Amino acid sequence: MTSSALGRDFRLLWSAAVSSRLGDALRTPALALLAAALTRDPRVIAAVTVVAQLPPLLFGLLGGVYADRWDRRRTMALVDGVRAAVVAALAVAVAFDRAGVLVLLVAAFLLAALGTLFDAASFALLPALVPPAALPRANGRLQAGTAVAGGFLGAPAAGVLFAAAPALPFTVDAVTFAVAALLVLALTPTPAPQPVAGSRRKSVWGEIVEGMRWLRGHRTLWPVTLLAAASNLAISGLLAVLVLYALDVLRVPPAGYGLFAAGTIVGGVAGALGSGRLAARLGTVTALRVVLAVQTVALAGFALARHPVPGGIALAVFAAGTVVWNSLCASYGQRHVPSGLLGRVGAAQRMVGLLTAPVGATLAGLVAAAYGTVPVAGAAAGTFALVTLAAWRTLRA
């Protein structure tokens, strides 16, 4: 999934991203399993997930500021080194039966908080490693590699390793973070981020506002950000009830749900590998509009399906479109945002997109409880239809 044409530094970054994602895929379900072993209180178990979702909302913009202030390569390596130490300490606590619920909550929060800085620095570093024209292909390769590492390798292995020894998945995760840190350090040093012409060093809040103001004033990136937020409203709602919809409406056998869900990973990998070709053929902005149209059709087909096979195919196509959209949006921003603003603008885009996710999941839960899951799928398709219409009216090449 790597490509020699993208160069040595990209191969190192790709390997680091895949290593980290593999560890994440081992750790996340292991944390849930460990929490379930400590308590059967669903509120406590849910809290382990919630605390990992809070840092991007609390610190995402702050991470963008420091990704623009500090050397991005060293920042990524330092963050992964600290994350390796945190997970290693957790593994020791688990091995000696000292990992209570509070320890799990603190570890999950720290790792997610550190991840906000890593993500901002990684997004901003990529344009310094590959030519601008290769960014769609590079982002696609990154998404494909991490999807395979997480979905096909890490997630299935997590339960096996936890059953063998509860500390084992955390130990492996610590190793993957350490390996990723070494790979990032091996990257060719890049020039420090350059301040935007005419601007002076401001306070942290001033720099956050500067990034938000730049994003708000861009005629393409701001509409794309709003469209992504509206899309996430539908996606999070659908994911919140997907298992119930698959079991009750599509009649997926419980034993076959894993295979059904794996179809989305296959679709995502296919979309990631094809995003570069699509951008080269149509242009990034046109490709974004086409992708939304295809996703709308796929989601309408999913809402109408009443059998696992057509439902699974429609969902896989939809997942492919989601990955293509993410790859192309990232590439467009990396090409058009000034280097000194990349961390902040990328963080602001992620923040706006994340804000709608809990709203969509909450609404979907309420609607499904009152009327069943079928209206949720229909509403998701309708939302995407509106997003597609808005994209064709507002996005211009």
Coordinates of C-alpha atoms in Angstrom, one line a residue:
M1 CA 0.0 0.0 0.0
T2 CA 3.0 2.3 0.1
S3 CA 4.5 3.6 -3.1
S4 CA 8.2 4.2 -3.8
A5 CA 7.2 7.2 -6.0
L6 CA 6.1 9.0 -2.8
G7 CA 9.6 8.8 -1.4
R8 CA 11.5 7.6 1.6
D9 CA 10.1 10.1 4.1
F10 CA 6.5 9.2 3.1
R11 CA 7.3 5.5 3.6
L12 CA 8.6 6.3 7.1
L13 CA 5.5 8.4 8.0
W14 CA 3.2 5.7 6.5
S15 CA 4.9 3.0 8.6
A16 CA 4.7 5.1 11.7
A17 CA 1.0 5.8 11.2
V18 CA 0.2 2.1 10.5
S19 CA 2.2 1.1 13.7
S20 CA 0.3 3.6 15.8
R21 CA -3.1 2.6 14.4
L22 CA -2.4 -1.1 15.0
G23 CA -1.7 -0.3 18.7
D24 CA -4.8 1.8 18.9
A25 CA -6.9 -1.0 17.5
L26 CA -5.5 -3.3 20.2
R27 CA -5.9 -0.9 23.1
T28 CA -9.4 0.5 22.5
P29 CA -11.3 -2.8 22.8
A30 CA -8.9 -4.0 25.5
L31 CA -9.8 -1.0 27.6
A32 CA -13.5 -1.8 27.2
L33 CA -12.9 -5.4 28.1
L34 CA -10.9 -4.4 31.1
A35 CA -13.6 -2.0 32.2
A36 CA -16.2 -4.8 31.9
A37 CA -14.0 -7.0 34.0
L38 CA -13.8 -4.4 36.7
T39 CA -17.5 -3.5 36.8
R40 CA -20.8 -4.2 35.2
D41 CA -22.1 -0.7 35.7
P42 CA -22.8 0.5 32.1
R43 CA -22.3 4.1 33.2
V44 CA -18.7 3.4 34.2
I45 CA -18.0 1.4 31.0
A46 CA -19.5 4.2 28.9
A47 CA -17.4 6.8 30.8
V48 CA -14.2 5.1 29.5
T49 CA -15.4 5.8 25.9
V50 CA -16.6 9.3 26.7
V51 CA -13.4 10.5 28.3
A52 CA -11.5 9.5 25.2
Q53 CA -13.9 11.6 23.1
L54 CA -13.6 14.8 25.1
P55 CA -10.0 15.9 24.5
P56 CA -10.4 16.6 20.7
L57 CA -13.2 18.9 21.6
L58 CA -11.4 20.5 24.6
F59 CA -7.9 20.7 23.2
G60 CA -8.1 20.2 19.5
L61 CA -7.7 23.9 18.7
L62 CA -4.8 24.2 21.2
G63 CA -3.1 21.3 19.6
G64 CA -3.3 23.2 16.3
V65 CA -1.6 26.2 17.8
Y66 CA 1.4 24.2 19.0
A67 CA 1.6 22.2 15.8
D68 CA 2.2 25.6 14.1
R69 CA 4.7 26.8 16.7
W70 CA 6.9 23.8 17.2
D71 CA 9.0 21.5 15.0
R72 CA 6.4 19.1 13.7
R73 CA 8.6 16.1 13.3
R74 CA 10.0 16.3 16.8
T75 CA 6.6 17.1 18.2
M76 CA 5.2 13.9 16.7
A77 CA 8.1 11.8 18.0
L78 CA 7.9 13.3 21.5
V79 CA 4.1 12.7 21.7
D80 CA 4.5 9.1 20.6
G81 CA 7.3 8.6 23.1
V82 CA 5.1 9.9 25.9
R83 CA 2.1 7.8 24.7
A84 CA 4.4 4.7 24.8
A85 CA 5.3 5.5 28.4
V86 CA 1.7 6.0 29.4
V87 CA 0.5 2.7 27.9
A88 CA 3.6 0.9 29.3
A89 CA 2.7 2.1 32.8
L90 CA -0.9 1.0 32.2
A91 CA 0.3 -2.4 31.1
V92 CA 2.4 -2.7 34.3
A93 CA -0.6 -1.7 36.4
V94 CA -2.8 -4.3 34.7
A95 CA -0.2 -7.0 35.1
F96 CA 0.0 -6.4 38.8
D97 CA -3.7 -6.0 39.2
R98 CA -3.5 -2.3 40.1
A99 CA -5.6 -0.9 37.2
G100 CA -8.8 0.4 38.7
V101 CA -11.5 2.3 36.9
L102 CA -9.8 5.7 37.8
V103 CA -6.6 4.5 36.2
L104 CA -8.4 3.5 33.0
L105 CA -10.2 6.9 32.8
V106 CA -7.0 8.8 33.3
A107 CA -5.1 6.8 30.8
A108 CA -7.8 7.1 28.2
F109 CA -8.0 10.9 28.7
L110 CA -4.2 11.4 28.5
L111 CA -3.8 9.3 25.4
A112 CA -6.6 11.1 23.6
A113 CA -5.3 14.5 24.7
L114 CA -1.8 13.8 23.4
G115 CA -3.4 12.5 20.2
T116 CA -4.9 15.9 19.4
L117 CA -1.4 17.4 19.2
F118 CA -0.1 14.5 17.2
D119 CA -2.9 14.6 14.7
A120 CA -2.5 18.4 14.1
A121 CA 1.3 18.0 13.6
S122 CA 0.9 15.0 11.3
F123 CA -1.7 16.8 9.1
A124 CA 0.6 19.8 8.8
L125 CA 3.8 17.8 8.2
L126 CA 2.7 15.8 5.2
P127 CA 2.9 18.6 2.6
A128 CA 6.6 19.0 3.5
L129 CA 7.2 15.3 2.6
V130 CA 5.5 14.8 -0.8
P131 CA 4.8 17.0 -3.8
P132 CA 1.5 18.9 -3.9
A133 CA 0.2 16.9 -6.8
A134 CA 0.8 13.6 -4.9
L135 CA -1.1 14.7 -1.7
P136 CA -4.4 12.9 -2.7
R137 CA -2.6 9.7 -3.3
A138 CA -0.5 10.1 -0.1
N139 CA -3.6 10.7 2.0
G140 CA -5.3 7.8 0.4
R141 CA -2.4 5.4 1.1
L142 CA -2.3 6.6 4.7
Q143 CA -6.0 5.9 5.2
A144 CA -5.8 2.5 3.5
G145 CA -2.9 1.4 5.6
T146 CA -4.4 2.5 8.9
A147 CA -7.7 0.9 7.9
V148 CA -6.1 -2.5 7.3
A149 CA -4.0 -2.2 10.4
G150 CA -7.0 -1.3 12.6
G151 CA -9.8 -3.2 11.0
F152 CA -8.3 -6.4 9.7
L153 CA -5.3 -6.9 12.1
G154 CA -5.7 -5.0 15.3
A155 CA -9.4 -5.3 16.2
P156 CA -9.6 -9.1 15.7
A157 CA -6.4 -9.7 17.6
A158 CA -7.4 -7.5 20.6
G159 CA -9.7 -10.0 22.1
V160 CA -7.3 -12.9 21.6
L161 CA -4.4 -11.1 23.2
F162 CA -6.6 -9.9 26.1
A163 CA -7.8 -13.5 26.7
A164 CA -4.2 -14.7 26.7
A165 CA -3.1 -12.0 29.2
P166 CA -5.0 -8.8 30.0
A167 CA -1.8 -6.7 30.0
L168 CA -0.6 -8.1 26.6
P169 CA -2.6 -5.7 24.2
F170 CA -1.4 -2.7 26.2
T171 CA 2.2 -4.0 26.1
V172 CA 2.1 -4.4 22.3
D173 CA 0.5 -0.9 22.0
A174 CA 3.4 0.6 24.0
V175 CA 5.8 -1.1 21.6
T176 CA 3.9 0.3 18.5
F177 CA 4.1 3.8 19.9
A178 CA 7.8 3.5 20.5
V179 CA 8.4 2.1 17.0
A180 CA 6.4 5.0 15.5
A181 CA 8.4 7.5 17.5
L182 CA 11.7 6.1 16.1
L183 CA 10.3 6.1 12.6
V184 CA 9.2 9.7 12.8
L185 CA 12.7 10.7 14.2
A186 CA 14.2 9.1 11.1
L187 CA 12.4 11.6 8.8
T188 CA 14.4 14.2 7.1
P189 CA 14.3 17.4 9.2
T190 CA 11.9 19.9 7.6
P191 CA 12.0 23.7 7.9
A192 CA 10.2 25.2 10.9
P193 CA 6.6 26.4 10.2
Q194 CA 6.8 29.9 8.8
P195 CA 4.5 32.6 10.3
V196 CA 1.9 34.0 7.9
A197 CA 3.2 37.0 6.1
G198 CA 2.5 40.3 8.0
S199 CA 1.5 38.5 11.2
R200 CA 3.2 38.6 14.6
R201 CA 3.3 36.1 17.4
K202 CA 0.1 36.4 19.3
S203 CA -1.3 34.8 22.4
V204 CA -2.6 31.2 22.2
W205 CA -6.2 32.5 21.9
G206 CA -5.1 35.1 19.3
E207 CA -3.5 32.4 17.2
I208 CA -6.7 30.2 17.5
V209 CA -8.8 33.1 16.3
E210 CA -6.3 33.8 13.4
G211 CA -6.7 30.2 12.2
M212 CA -10.5 30.2 12.5
R213 CA -10.7 33.6 10.7
W214 CA -8.6 32.3 7.8
L215 CA -10.8 29.2 7.5
R216 CA -14.0 31.2 7.7
G217 CA -12.8 33.5 4.9
H218 CA -11.8 30.8 2.4
R219 CA -14.4 30.4 -0.4
T220 CA -13.9 26.6 -0.7
L221 CA -12.6 25.3 2.6
W222 CA -15.3 26.9 4.8
P223 CA -18.2 25.4 2.7
V224 CA -16.4 22.1 2.7
T225 CA -16.1 22.2 6.5
L226 CA -19.8 22.9 6.9
L227 CA -20.7 20.2 4.5
A228 CA -18.5 17.8 6.4
A229 CA -20.2 18.7 9.7
A230 CA -23.7 18.2 8.1
S231 CA -22.5 14.8 6.8
N232 CA -21.2 13.8 10.2
L233 CA -24.6 14.5 11.7
A234 CA -26.0 11.7 9.4
I235 CA -23.0 9.4 9.7
S236 CA -22.9 9.4 13.5
G237 CA -26.7 8.9 13.7
L238 CA -26.5 5.9 11.3
L239 CA -23.5 4.4 13.2
A240 CA -25.4 4.8 16.5
V241 CA -28.1 2.4 15.4
L242 CA -26.2 0.4 12.7
V243 CA -26.1 -2.9 14.7
L244 CA -29.8 -2.8 15.4
Y245 CA -30.7 -1.9 11.8
A246 CA -28.5 -4.7 10.5
L247 CA -30.0 -7.3 12.9
D248 CA -33.6 -6.3 12.8
V249 CA -34.2 -4.8 9.3
L250 CA -31.6 -6.4 7.1
R251 CA -31.8 -9.7 9.1
V252 CA -28.1 -10.1 9.4
P253 CA -27.4 -13.2 11.6
P254 CA -25.6 -12.2 14.8
A255 CA -22.8 -14.6 13.9
G256 CA -22.4 -12.8 10.6
Y257 CA -22.4 -9.2 11.9
G258 CA -18.6 -9.1 12.0
L259 CA -18.4 -10.1 8.3
F260 CA -21.1 -7.5 7.5
A261 CA -19.2 -4.8 9.3
A262 CA -16.0 -5.8 7.6
G263 CA -17.5 -4.8 4.3
T264 CA -17.2 -1.2 5.3
I265 CA -13.5 -1.7 5.8
V266 CA -13.1 -3.2 2.4
G267 CA -15.0 -0.3 0.9
G268 CA -12.9 2.2 2.8
V269 CA -9.6 0.6 1.6
A270 CA -10.9 0.6 -2.0
G271 CA -11.9 4.3 -1.7
A272 CA -8.6 5.2 -0.2
L273 CA -6.6 3.6 -2.9
G274 CA -8.7 5.2 -5.6
S275 CA -8.9 8.7 -4.3
G276 CA -5.7 9.9 -6.0
R277 CA -6.8 8.7 -9.4
L278 CA -10.2 10.3 -9.0
A279 CA -8.7 13.7 -8.0
A280 CA -6.3 13.5 -11.0
R281 CA -9.1 12.8 -13.4
L282 CA -11.8 15.1 -12.2
G283 CA -10.0 17.7 -10.1
T284 CA -10.4 17.8 -6.3
V285 CA -13.5 20.0 -6.0
T286 CA -15.5 18.2 -8.8
A287 CA -14.5 14.9 -7.2
L288 CA -15.9 16.0 -3.9
R289 CA -19.3 16.9 -5.4
V290 CA -19.4 13.6 -7.3
V291 CA -18.5 11.6 -4.2
L292 CA -21.4 13.1 -2.3
A293 CA -23.8 12.3 -5.1
V294 CA -22.6 8.6 -5.1
Q295 CA -22.9 8.5 -1.3
T296 CA -26.5 9.8 -1.4
V297 CA -27.4 7.0 -3.9
A298 CA -25.7 4.4 -1.8
L299 CA -27.3 5.5 1.4
A300 CA -30.8 5.6 -0.3
G301 CA -30.1 2.0 -1.4
F302 CA -29.1 1.1 2.1
A303 CA -32.3 2.6 3.5
L304 CA -34.4 0.7 1.1
A305 CA -32.6 -2.7 1.4
R306 CA -34.2 -5.5 3.3
H307 CA -31.5 -8.2 2.8
P308 CA -27.9 -8.4 4.1
V309 CA -26.2 -8.6 0.7
P310 CA -27.6 -5.4 -1.0
G311 CA -27.5 -3.6 2.3
G312 CA -23.9 -4.6 2.8
I313 CA -22.8 -3.6 -0.7
A314 CA -24.6 -0.2 -0.4
L315 CA -22.9 0.4 3.0
A316 CA -19.5 -0.6 1.6
V317 CA -19.9 1.9 -1.3
F318 CA -21.0 4.6 1.2
A319 CA -17.9 3.9 3.3
A320 CA -15.7 4.1 0.2
G321 CA -17.1 7.5 -0.5
T322 CA -16.5 8.7 3.1
V323 CA -12.8 7.8 2.9
V324 CA -12.4 9.4 -0.5
W325 CA -14.1 12.6 0.8
N326 CA -11.8 12.7 3.9
S327 CA -8.7 12.1 1.7
L328 CA -9.5 14.8 -0.8
C329 CA -10.6 17.3 1.8
A330 CA -7.3 16.8 3.7
S331 CA -5.3 17.1 0.4
Y332 CA -7.1 20.3 -0.7
G333 CA -6.4 22.0 2.7
Q334 CA -2.8 20.9 2.7
R335 CA -2.3 22.4 -0.8
H336 CA -4.0 25.7 -0.1
V337 CA -3.5 26.6 3.6
P338 CA -0.3 28.5 4.3
S339 CA 2.3 26.4 6.1
G340 CA 2.3 28.5 9.2
L341 CA -1.5 28.0 9.6
L342 CA -1.8 24.3 8.7
G343 CA -2.0 23.0 12.2
R344 CA -4.7 25.5 13.3
V345 CA -6.8 25.4 10.2
G346 CA -6.8 21.6 10.2
A347 CA -7.7 21.5 13.9
A348 CA -10.5 23.9 13.3
Q349 CA -11.9 21.8 10.5
R350 CA -11.8 18.7 12.7
M351 CA -13.4 20.6 15.6
V352 CA -16.4 21.8 13.5
G353 CA -16.9 18.4 12.2
L354 CA -16.8 16.8 15.6
L355 CA -19.4 19.1 17.1
T356 CA -22.3 17.5 15.1
A357 CA -21.4 13.9 15.9
P358 CA -22.9 13.6 19.4
V359 CA -26.0 15.5 18.2
G360 CA -26.5 13.0 15.4
A361 CA -26.0 10.0 17.7
T362 CA -28.4 11.4 20.3
L363 CA -31.1 12.2 17.8
A364 CA -30.8 8.8 16.2
G365 CA -31.2 7.1 19.6
L366 CA -34.3 9.1 20.4
V367 CA -35.9 8.5 17.0
A368 CA -35.0 4.8 17.0
A369 CA -36.5 4.4 20.5
A370 CA -39.8 6.0 19.4
Y371 CA -40.2 4.9 15.8
G372 CA -37.6 2.2 15.1
T373 CA -34.4 2.3 13.1
V374 CA -35.8 2.5 9.6
P375 CA -36.6 6.3 9.9
V376 CA -33.0 6.9 11.0
A377 CA -31.6 5.4 7.8
G378 CA -34.2 7.4 5.8
A379 CA -33.3 10.6 7.6
A380 CA -29.6 10.0 7.0
A381 CA -30.2 9.5 3.2
G382 CA -32.3 12.7 3.2
T383 CA -29.6 14.6 5.0
F384 CA -27.0 13.5 2.4
A385 CA -29.3 14.5 -0.4
L386 CA -29.5 18.0 1.0
V387 CA -25.7 18.1 1.5
T388 CA -25.2 17.0 -2.1
L389 CA -27.5 19.7 -3.4
A390 CA -25.7 22.3 -1.3
A391 CA -22.3 21.1 -2.5
W392 CA -23.2 21.4 -6.2
R393 CA -24.5 24.9 -5.5
T394 CA -21.6 26.2 -3.4
L395 CA -18.4 24.3 -4.3
R396 CA -16.5 25.8 -7.3
A397 CA -13.2 24.6 -8.7

